[in-house]
Coordinates of C-alpha atoms in Angstrom, one line a residue:
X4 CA -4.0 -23.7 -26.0
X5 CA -3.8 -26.9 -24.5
X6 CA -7.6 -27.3 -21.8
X7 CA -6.6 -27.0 -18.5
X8 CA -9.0 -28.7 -15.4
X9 CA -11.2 -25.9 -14.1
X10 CA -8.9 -25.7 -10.3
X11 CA -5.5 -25.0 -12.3
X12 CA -7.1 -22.7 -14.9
X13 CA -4.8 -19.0 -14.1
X14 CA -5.2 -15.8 -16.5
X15 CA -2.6 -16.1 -18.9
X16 CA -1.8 -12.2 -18.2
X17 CA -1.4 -11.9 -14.2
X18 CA -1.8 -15.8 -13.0
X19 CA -4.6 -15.2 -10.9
X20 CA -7.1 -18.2 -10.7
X21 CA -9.7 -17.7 -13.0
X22 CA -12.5 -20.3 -13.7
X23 CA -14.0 -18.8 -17.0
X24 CA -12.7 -17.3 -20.2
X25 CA -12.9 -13.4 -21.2
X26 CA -13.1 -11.7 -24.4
X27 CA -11.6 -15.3 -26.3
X28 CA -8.9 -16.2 -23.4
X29 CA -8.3 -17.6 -20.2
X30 CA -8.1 -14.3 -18.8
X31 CA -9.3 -12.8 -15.5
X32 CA -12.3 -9.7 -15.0
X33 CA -9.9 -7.2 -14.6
X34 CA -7.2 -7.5 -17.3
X35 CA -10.1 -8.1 -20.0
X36 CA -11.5 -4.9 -18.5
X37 CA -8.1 -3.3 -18.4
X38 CA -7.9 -4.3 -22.4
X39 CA -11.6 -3.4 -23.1
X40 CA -11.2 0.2 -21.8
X41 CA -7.6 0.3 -23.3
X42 CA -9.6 -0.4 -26.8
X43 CA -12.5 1.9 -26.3
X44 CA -10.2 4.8 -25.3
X45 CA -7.2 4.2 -28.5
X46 CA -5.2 4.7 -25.5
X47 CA -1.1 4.1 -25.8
X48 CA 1.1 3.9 -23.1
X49 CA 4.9 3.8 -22.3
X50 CA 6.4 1.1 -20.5
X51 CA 7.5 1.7 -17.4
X52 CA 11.3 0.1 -17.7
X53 CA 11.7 1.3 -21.5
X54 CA 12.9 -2.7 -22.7
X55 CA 9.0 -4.0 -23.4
X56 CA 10.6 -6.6 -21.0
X57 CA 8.9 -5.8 -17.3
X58 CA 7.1 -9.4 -15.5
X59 CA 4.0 -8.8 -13.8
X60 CA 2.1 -11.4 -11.7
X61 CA -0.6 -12.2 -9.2
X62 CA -0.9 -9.5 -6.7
X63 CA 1.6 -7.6 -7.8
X64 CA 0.6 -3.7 -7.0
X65 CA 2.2 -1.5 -10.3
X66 CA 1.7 -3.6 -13.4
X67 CA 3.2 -1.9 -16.4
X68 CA 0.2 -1.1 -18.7
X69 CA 2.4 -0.9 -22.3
X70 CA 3.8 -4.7 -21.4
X71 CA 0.1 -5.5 -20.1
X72 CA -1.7 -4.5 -23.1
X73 CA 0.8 -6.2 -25.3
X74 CA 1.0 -9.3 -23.4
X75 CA -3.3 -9.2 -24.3
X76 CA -2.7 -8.8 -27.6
X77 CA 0.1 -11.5 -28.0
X78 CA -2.3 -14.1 -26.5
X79 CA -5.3 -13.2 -29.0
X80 CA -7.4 -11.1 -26.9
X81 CA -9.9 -9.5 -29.4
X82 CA -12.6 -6.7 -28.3
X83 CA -14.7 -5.3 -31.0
X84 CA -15.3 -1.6 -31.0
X85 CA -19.4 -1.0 -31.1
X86 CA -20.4 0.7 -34.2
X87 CA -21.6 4.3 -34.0
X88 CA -25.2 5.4 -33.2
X89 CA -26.5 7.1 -35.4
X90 CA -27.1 10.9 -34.2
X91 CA -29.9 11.5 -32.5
X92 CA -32.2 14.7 -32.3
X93 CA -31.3 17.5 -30.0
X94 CA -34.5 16.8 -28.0
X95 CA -33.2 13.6 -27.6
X96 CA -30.0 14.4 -26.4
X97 CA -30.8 17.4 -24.0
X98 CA -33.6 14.9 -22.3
X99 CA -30.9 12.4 -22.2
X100 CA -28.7 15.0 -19.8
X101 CA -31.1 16.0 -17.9
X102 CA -31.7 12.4 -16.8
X103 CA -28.0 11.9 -16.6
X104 CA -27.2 15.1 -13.7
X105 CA -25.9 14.8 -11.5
X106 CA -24.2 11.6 -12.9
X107 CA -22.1 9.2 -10.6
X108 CA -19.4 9.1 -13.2
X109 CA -18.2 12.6 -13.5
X110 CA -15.4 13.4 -11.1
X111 CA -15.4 17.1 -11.6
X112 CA -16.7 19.8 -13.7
X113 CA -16.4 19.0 -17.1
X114 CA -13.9 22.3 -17.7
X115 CA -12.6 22.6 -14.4
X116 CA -9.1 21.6 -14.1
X117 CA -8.7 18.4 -11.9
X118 CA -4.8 20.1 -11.0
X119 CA -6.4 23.4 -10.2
X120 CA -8.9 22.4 -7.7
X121 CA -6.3 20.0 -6.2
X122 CA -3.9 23.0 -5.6
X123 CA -6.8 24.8 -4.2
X124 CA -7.5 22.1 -1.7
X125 CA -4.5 20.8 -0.9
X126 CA -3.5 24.3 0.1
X127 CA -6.5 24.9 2.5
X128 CA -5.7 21.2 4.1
X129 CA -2.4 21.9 4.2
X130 CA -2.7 25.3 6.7
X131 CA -5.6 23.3 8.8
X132 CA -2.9 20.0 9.3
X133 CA -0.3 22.5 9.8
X134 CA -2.2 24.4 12.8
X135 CA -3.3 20.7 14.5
X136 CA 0.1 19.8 14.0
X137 CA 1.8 22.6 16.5
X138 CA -0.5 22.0 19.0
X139 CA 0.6 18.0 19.0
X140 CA 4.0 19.3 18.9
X141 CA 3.5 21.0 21.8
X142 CA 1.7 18.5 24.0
X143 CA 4.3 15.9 23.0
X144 CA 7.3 18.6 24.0
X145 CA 9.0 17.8 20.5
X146 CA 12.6 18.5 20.3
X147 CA 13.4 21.0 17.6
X148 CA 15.8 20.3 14.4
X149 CA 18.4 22.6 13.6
X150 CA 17.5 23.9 10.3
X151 CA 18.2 27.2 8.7
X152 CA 15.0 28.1 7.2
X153 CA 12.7 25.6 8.6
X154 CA 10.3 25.0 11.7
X155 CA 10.9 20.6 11.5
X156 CA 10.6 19.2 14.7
X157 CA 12.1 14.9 16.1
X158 CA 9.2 13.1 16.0
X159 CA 8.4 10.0 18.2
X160 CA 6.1 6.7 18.2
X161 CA 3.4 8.7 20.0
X162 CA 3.9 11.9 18.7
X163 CA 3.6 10.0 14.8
X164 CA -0.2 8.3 16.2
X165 CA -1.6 11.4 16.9
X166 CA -0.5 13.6 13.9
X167 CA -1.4 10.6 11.8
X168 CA -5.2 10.9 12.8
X169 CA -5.6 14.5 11.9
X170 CA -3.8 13.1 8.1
X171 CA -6.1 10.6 7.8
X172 CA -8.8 12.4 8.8
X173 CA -7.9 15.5 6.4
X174 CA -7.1 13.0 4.0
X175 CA -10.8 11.7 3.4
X176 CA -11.3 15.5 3.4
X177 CA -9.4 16.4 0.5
X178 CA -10.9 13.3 -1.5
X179 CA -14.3 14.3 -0.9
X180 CA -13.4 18.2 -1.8
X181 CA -11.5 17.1 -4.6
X182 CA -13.6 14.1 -6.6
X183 CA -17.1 14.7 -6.6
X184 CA -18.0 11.5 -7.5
X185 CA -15.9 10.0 -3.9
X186 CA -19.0 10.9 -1.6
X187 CA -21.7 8.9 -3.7
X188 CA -19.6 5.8 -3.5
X189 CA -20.8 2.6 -1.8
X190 CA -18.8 2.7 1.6
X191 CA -17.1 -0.5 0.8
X192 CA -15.9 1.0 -2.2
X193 CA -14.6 4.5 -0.6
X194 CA -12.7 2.4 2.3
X195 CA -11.1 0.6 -0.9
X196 CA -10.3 3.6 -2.3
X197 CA -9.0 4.9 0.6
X198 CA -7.2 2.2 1.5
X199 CA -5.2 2.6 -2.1
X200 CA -4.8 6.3 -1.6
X201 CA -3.7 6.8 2.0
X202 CA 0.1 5.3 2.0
X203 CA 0.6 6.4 -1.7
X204 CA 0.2 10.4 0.1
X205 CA 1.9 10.2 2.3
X206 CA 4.8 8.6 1.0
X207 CA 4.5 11.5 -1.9
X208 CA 4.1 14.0 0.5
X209 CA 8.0 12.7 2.3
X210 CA 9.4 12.7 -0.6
X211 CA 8.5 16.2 -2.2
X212 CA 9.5 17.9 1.3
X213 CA 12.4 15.8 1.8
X214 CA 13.9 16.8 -1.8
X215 CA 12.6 20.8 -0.6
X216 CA 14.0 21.1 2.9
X217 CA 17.0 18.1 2.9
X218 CA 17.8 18.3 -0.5
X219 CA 19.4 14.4 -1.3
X220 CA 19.9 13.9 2.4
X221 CA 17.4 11.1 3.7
X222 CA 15.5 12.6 6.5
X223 CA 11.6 10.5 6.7
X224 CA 9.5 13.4 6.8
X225 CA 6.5 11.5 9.0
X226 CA 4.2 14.5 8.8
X227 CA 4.5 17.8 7.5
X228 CA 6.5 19.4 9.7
X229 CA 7.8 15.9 12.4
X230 CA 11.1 13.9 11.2
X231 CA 12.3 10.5 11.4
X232 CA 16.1 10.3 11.3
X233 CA 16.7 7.0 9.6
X234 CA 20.1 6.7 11.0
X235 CA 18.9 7.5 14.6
X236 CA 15.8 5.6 14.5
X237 CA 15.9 4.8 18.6
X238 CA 14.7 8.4 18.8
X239 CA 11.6 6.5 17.5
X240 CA 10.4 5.1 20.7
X241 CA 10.6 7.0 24.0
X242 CA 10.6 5.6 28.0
X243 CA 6.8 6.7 28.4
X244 CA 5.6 4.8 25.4
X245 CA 3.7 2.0 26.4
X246 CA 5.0 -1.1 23.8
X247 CA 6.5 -4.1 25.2
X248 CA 9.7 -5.3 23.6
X249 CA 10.7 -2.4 23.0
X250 CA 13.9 -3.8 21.3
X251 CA 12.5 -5.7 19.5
X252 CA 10.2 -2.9 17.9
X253 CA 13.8 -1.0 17.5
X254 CA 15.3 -3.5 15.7
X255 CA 11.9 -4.1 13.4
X256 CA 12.0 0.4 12.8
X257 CA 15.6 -0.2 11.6
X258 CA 14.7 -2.6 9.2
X259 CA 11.9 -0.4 7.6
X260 CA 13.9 2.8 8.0
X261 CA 16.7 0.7 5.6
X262 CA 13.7 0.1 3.0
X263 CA 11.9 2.9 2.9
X264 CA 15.8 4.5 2.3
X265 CA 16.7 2.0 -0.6
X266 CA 12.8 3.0 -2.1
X267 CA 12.7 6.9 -1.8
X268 CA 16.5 8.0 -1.8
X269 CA 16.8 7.4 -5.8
X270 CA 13.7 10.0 -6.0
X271 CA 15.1 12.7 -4.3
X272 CA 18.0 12.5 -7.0
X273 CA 16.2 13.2 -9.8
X274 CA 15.0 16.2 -11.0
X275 CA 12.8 18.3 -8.7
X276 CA 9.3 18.1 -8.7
X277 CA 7.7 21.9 -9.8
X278 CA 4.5 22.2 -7.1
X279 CA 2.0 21.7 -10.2
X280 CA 3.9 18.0 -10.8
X281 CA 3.5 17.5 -6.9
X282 CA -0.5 18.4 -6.9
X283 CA -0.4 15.6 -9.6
X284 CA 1.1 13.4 -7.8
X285 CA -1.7 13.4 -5.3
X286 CA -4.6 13.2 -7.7
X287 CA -2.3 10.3 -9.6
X288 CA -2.5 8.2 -6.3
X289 CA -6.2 8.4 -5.9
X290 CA -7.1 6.9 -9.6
X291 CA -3.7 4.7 -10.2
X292 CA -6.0 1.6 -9.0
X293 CA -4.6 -1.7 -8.0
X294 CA -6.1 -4.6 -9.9
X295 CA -6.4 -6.5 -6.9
X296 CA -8.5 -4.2 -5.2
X297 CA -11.4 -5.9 -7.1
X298 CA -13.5 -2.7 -7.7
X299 CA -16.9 -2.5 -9.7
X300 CA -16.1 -2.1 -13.2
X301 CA -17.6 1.1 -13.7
X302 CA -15.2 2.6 -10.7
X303 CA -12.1 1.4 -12.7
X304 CA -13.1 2.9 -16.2
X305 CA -14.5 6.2 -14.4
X306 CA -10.5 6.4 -12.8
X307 CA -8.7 5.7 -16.1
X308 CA -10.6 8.6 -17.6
X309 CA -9.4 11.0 -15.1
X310 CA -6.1 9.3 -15.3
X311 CA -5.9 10.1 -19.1
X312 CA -7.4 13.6 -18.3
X313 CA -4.5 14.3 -15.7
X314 CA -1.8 13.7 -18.1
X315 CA -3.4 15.9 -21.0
X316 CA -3.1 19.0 -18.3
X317 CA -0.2 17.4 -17.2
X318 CA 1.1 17.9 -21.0
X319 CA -0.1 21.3 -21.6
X320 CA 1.4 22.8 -18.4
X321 CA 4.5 21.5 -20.0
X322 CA 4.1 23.6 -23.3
X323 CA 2.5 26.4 -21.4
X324 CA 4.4 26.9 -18.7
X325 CA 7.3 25.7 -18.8
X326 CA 7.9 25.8 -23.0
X327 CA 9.0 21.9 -23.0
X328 CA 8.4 20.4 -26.6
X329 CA 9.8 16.9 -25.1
X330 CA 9.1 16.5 -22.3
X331 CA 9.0 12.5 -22.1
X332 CA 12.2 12.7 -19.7
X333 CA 10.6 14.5 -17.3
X334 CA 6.9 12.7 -17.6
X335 CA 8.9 9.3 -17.5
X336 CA 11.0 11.1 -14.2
X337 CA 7.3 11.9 -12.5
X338 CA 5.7 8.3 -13.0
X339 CA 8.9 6.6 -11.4
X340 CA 8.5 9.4 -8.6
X341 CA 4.5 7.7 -8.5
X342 CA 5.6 4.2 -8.8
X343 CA 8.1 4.5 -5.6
X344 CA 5.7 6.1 -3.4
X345 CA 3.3 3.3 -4.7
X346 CA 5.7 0.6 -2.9
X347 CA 6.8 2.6 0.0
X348 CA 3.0 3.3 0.6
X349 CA 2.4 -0.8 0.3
X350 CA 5.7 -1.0 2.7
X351 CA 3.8 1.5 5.0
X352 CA 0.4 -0.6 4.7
X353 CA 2.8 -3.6 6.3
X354 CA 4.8 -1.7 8.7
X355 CA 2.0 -0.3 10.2
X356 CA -0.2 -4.1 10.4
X357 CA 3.0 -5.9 12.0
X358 CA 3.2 -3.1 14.9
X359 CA -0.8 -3.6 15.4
X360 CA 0.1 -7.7 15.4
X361 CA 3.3 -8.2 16.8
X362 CA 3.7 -5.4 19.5
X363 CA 0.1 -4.3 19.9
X364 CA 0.6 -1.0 19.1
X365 CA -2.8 1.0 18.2
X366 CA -4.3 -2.3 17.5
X367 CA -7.3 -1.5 19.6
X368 CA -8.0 1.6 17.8
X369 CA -11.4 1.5 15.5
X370 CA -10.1 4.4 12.5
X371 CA -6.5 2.2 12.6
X372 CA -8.0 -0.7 12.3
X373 CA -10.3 -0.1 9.6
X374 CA -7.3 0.8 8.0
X375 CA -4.5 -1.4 7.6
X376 CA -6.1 -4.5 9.3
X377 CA -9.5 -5.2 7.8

């Protein structure tokens, strides 16, 4: 490879600026470490558009890891495996543990089942949103849908702010109940994580209620039990809510109702999701990290472990439960559901910072802020 001055050196994987080489390339921190773990797990993986063909650059959020890996091995990246210890003495080893527990790096019990303890948790968050949310509906005087087996209420600007603090707040909740390791993060590092997790949900969340209660009929679920009718989006924004231009702000809702149509509609057409694919979903949006999130290398290679542990259950309640022997389709089907909520959540992550810039909405609010402005 031809040198290139130190200012216009990029990593030869995802162009981001890079000033020294890794593991024999010009090749940022985080695609060596993506191809060091990759190597030290024998891990495989399929790519996400089936050709071996998919792009992927700078600060792009949902590299495909099959066309990642083989773009690092095309360019000569090399990472030898370390050679076996030899094994030690049980009085060595049991020492060893002891000094290891409780350990940063475990996530949960080594034979508890990451899906189980979601369901679990989920479940008990879910009732406690689900009372906080009735009482909101209430004090806003919601307008009830007409549905024939559901309690769905027309939500509204203001009615949307204060359901959305109980999610977050349950949110955090859930992650702390869920991953033991969450809690002992650095704050910097939980707010990151956060930050990657939050519009991932929630999208998830709309699109597995959607496909239950509307079937392929786009109606934006914005909480559990408040809608957004994309095609009546002026609903949105009420007399007594306080934002100036309010046309304006009409105009901007339309747009992202059209996106967030064009990114979740071709989910709710596929197959759907059992409750067990839903709870991994969820878990699925908490360790699916975005490169560009910078994290401490041990945080990254702690979430591709549970990763990989999430597909093995993932595979055996396939066998198991529902007797698949191939069930690539519907794996393949479940990480394009993850993928779409991954860019309506980044869509969300915008929608909500232009409101906070352009019409001041909530912009004053510390827990918003922290959010999707800093």
């Amino acid at each position: 490879l031809p040198f290139l001055p130190m200012e216009s050196r990029n990593c030869l994987i995802c162009t981001v600026p890079v000033t020294v080489a890794h593991l024999g390339i010009d090749a940022c921190r985080a695609c060596a470490a993506f191809f060091k773990r990759s190597k030290i797990a024998g891990r495989t993986y399929t790519c996400r558009q089936g050709d071996r063909k998919c792009s992927f650059r700078k600060h792009e959020k949902f590299m495909c890891r099959s066309c990642r890996y083989d773009r690092c091995i095309e360019l000569g990246m090399t990472y030898v495996l370390p050679s076996k210890r030899k094994p030690r003495k049980k009085k060595e080893e049991a020492a060893e543990m002891e000094m290891s527990q409780p350990s940063s790096s475990s996530t949960t019990s080594s034979n508890e089942s990451i899906l189980d303890r979601m369901a679990t948790e989920y479940k008990a968050s879910y009732e406690r949103r689900l009372e906080q949310e009735k009482v909101y509906i209430s004090k806003h005087n919601l307008k009830r849908m007409s549905h024939p087996t559901e309690e769905l209420y027309t939500s509204n600007i203001s009615a949307f702010y204060d359901i959305f603090q109980v999610t977050i707040k349950e949110s955090i909740e859930l992650l702390q109940n869920v991953f033991d390791d969450y809690e002992r993060l650095a704050v910097p590092h939980r707010a990151s994580l956060f930050k990657n997790f939050i519009g991932k949900f929630c999208m998830i969340e709309a699109s597995y209620f959607n496909s239950k209660y509307f079937g392929n009929e786009f109606i934006f679920l914005a909480s559990l039990i408040t809608c957004i009718d994309c095609n009546n989006v002026d609903e949105w924004v009420t007399d007594e809510d306080k934002i100036e231009r309010k046309d304006d702000f009409r105009t901007s809702l339309k747009g992202f109702a059209k996106d967030y149509t064009d990114l979740l509609i071709p989910m709710l057409k596929m197959e759907v999701l059992t409750e067990r694919e839903f709870h991994a979903l969820i878990a699925l949006a908490y360790c699916d990290l975005d490169p560009s999130l910078h994290l401490p290398e041990e945080i990254m290679e702690r979430a591709e472990r549970m990763r990989a542990r999430l597909f093995d259950e993932l595979q055996e309640y396939y066998r198991r439960d529902l007797g698949l022997a191939d069930f690539s389709k519907r794996l393949g089907n479940l990480m394009t559901v993850a993928h779409g909520a991954g860019e309506a959540g980044n869509l969300m992550n915008e929608e909500m910072r232009m409101y906070a810039t352009m019409f001041d909405v909530y912009s004053d609010d510390q827990l918003f802020r922290e959010i999707f402005m800093e």
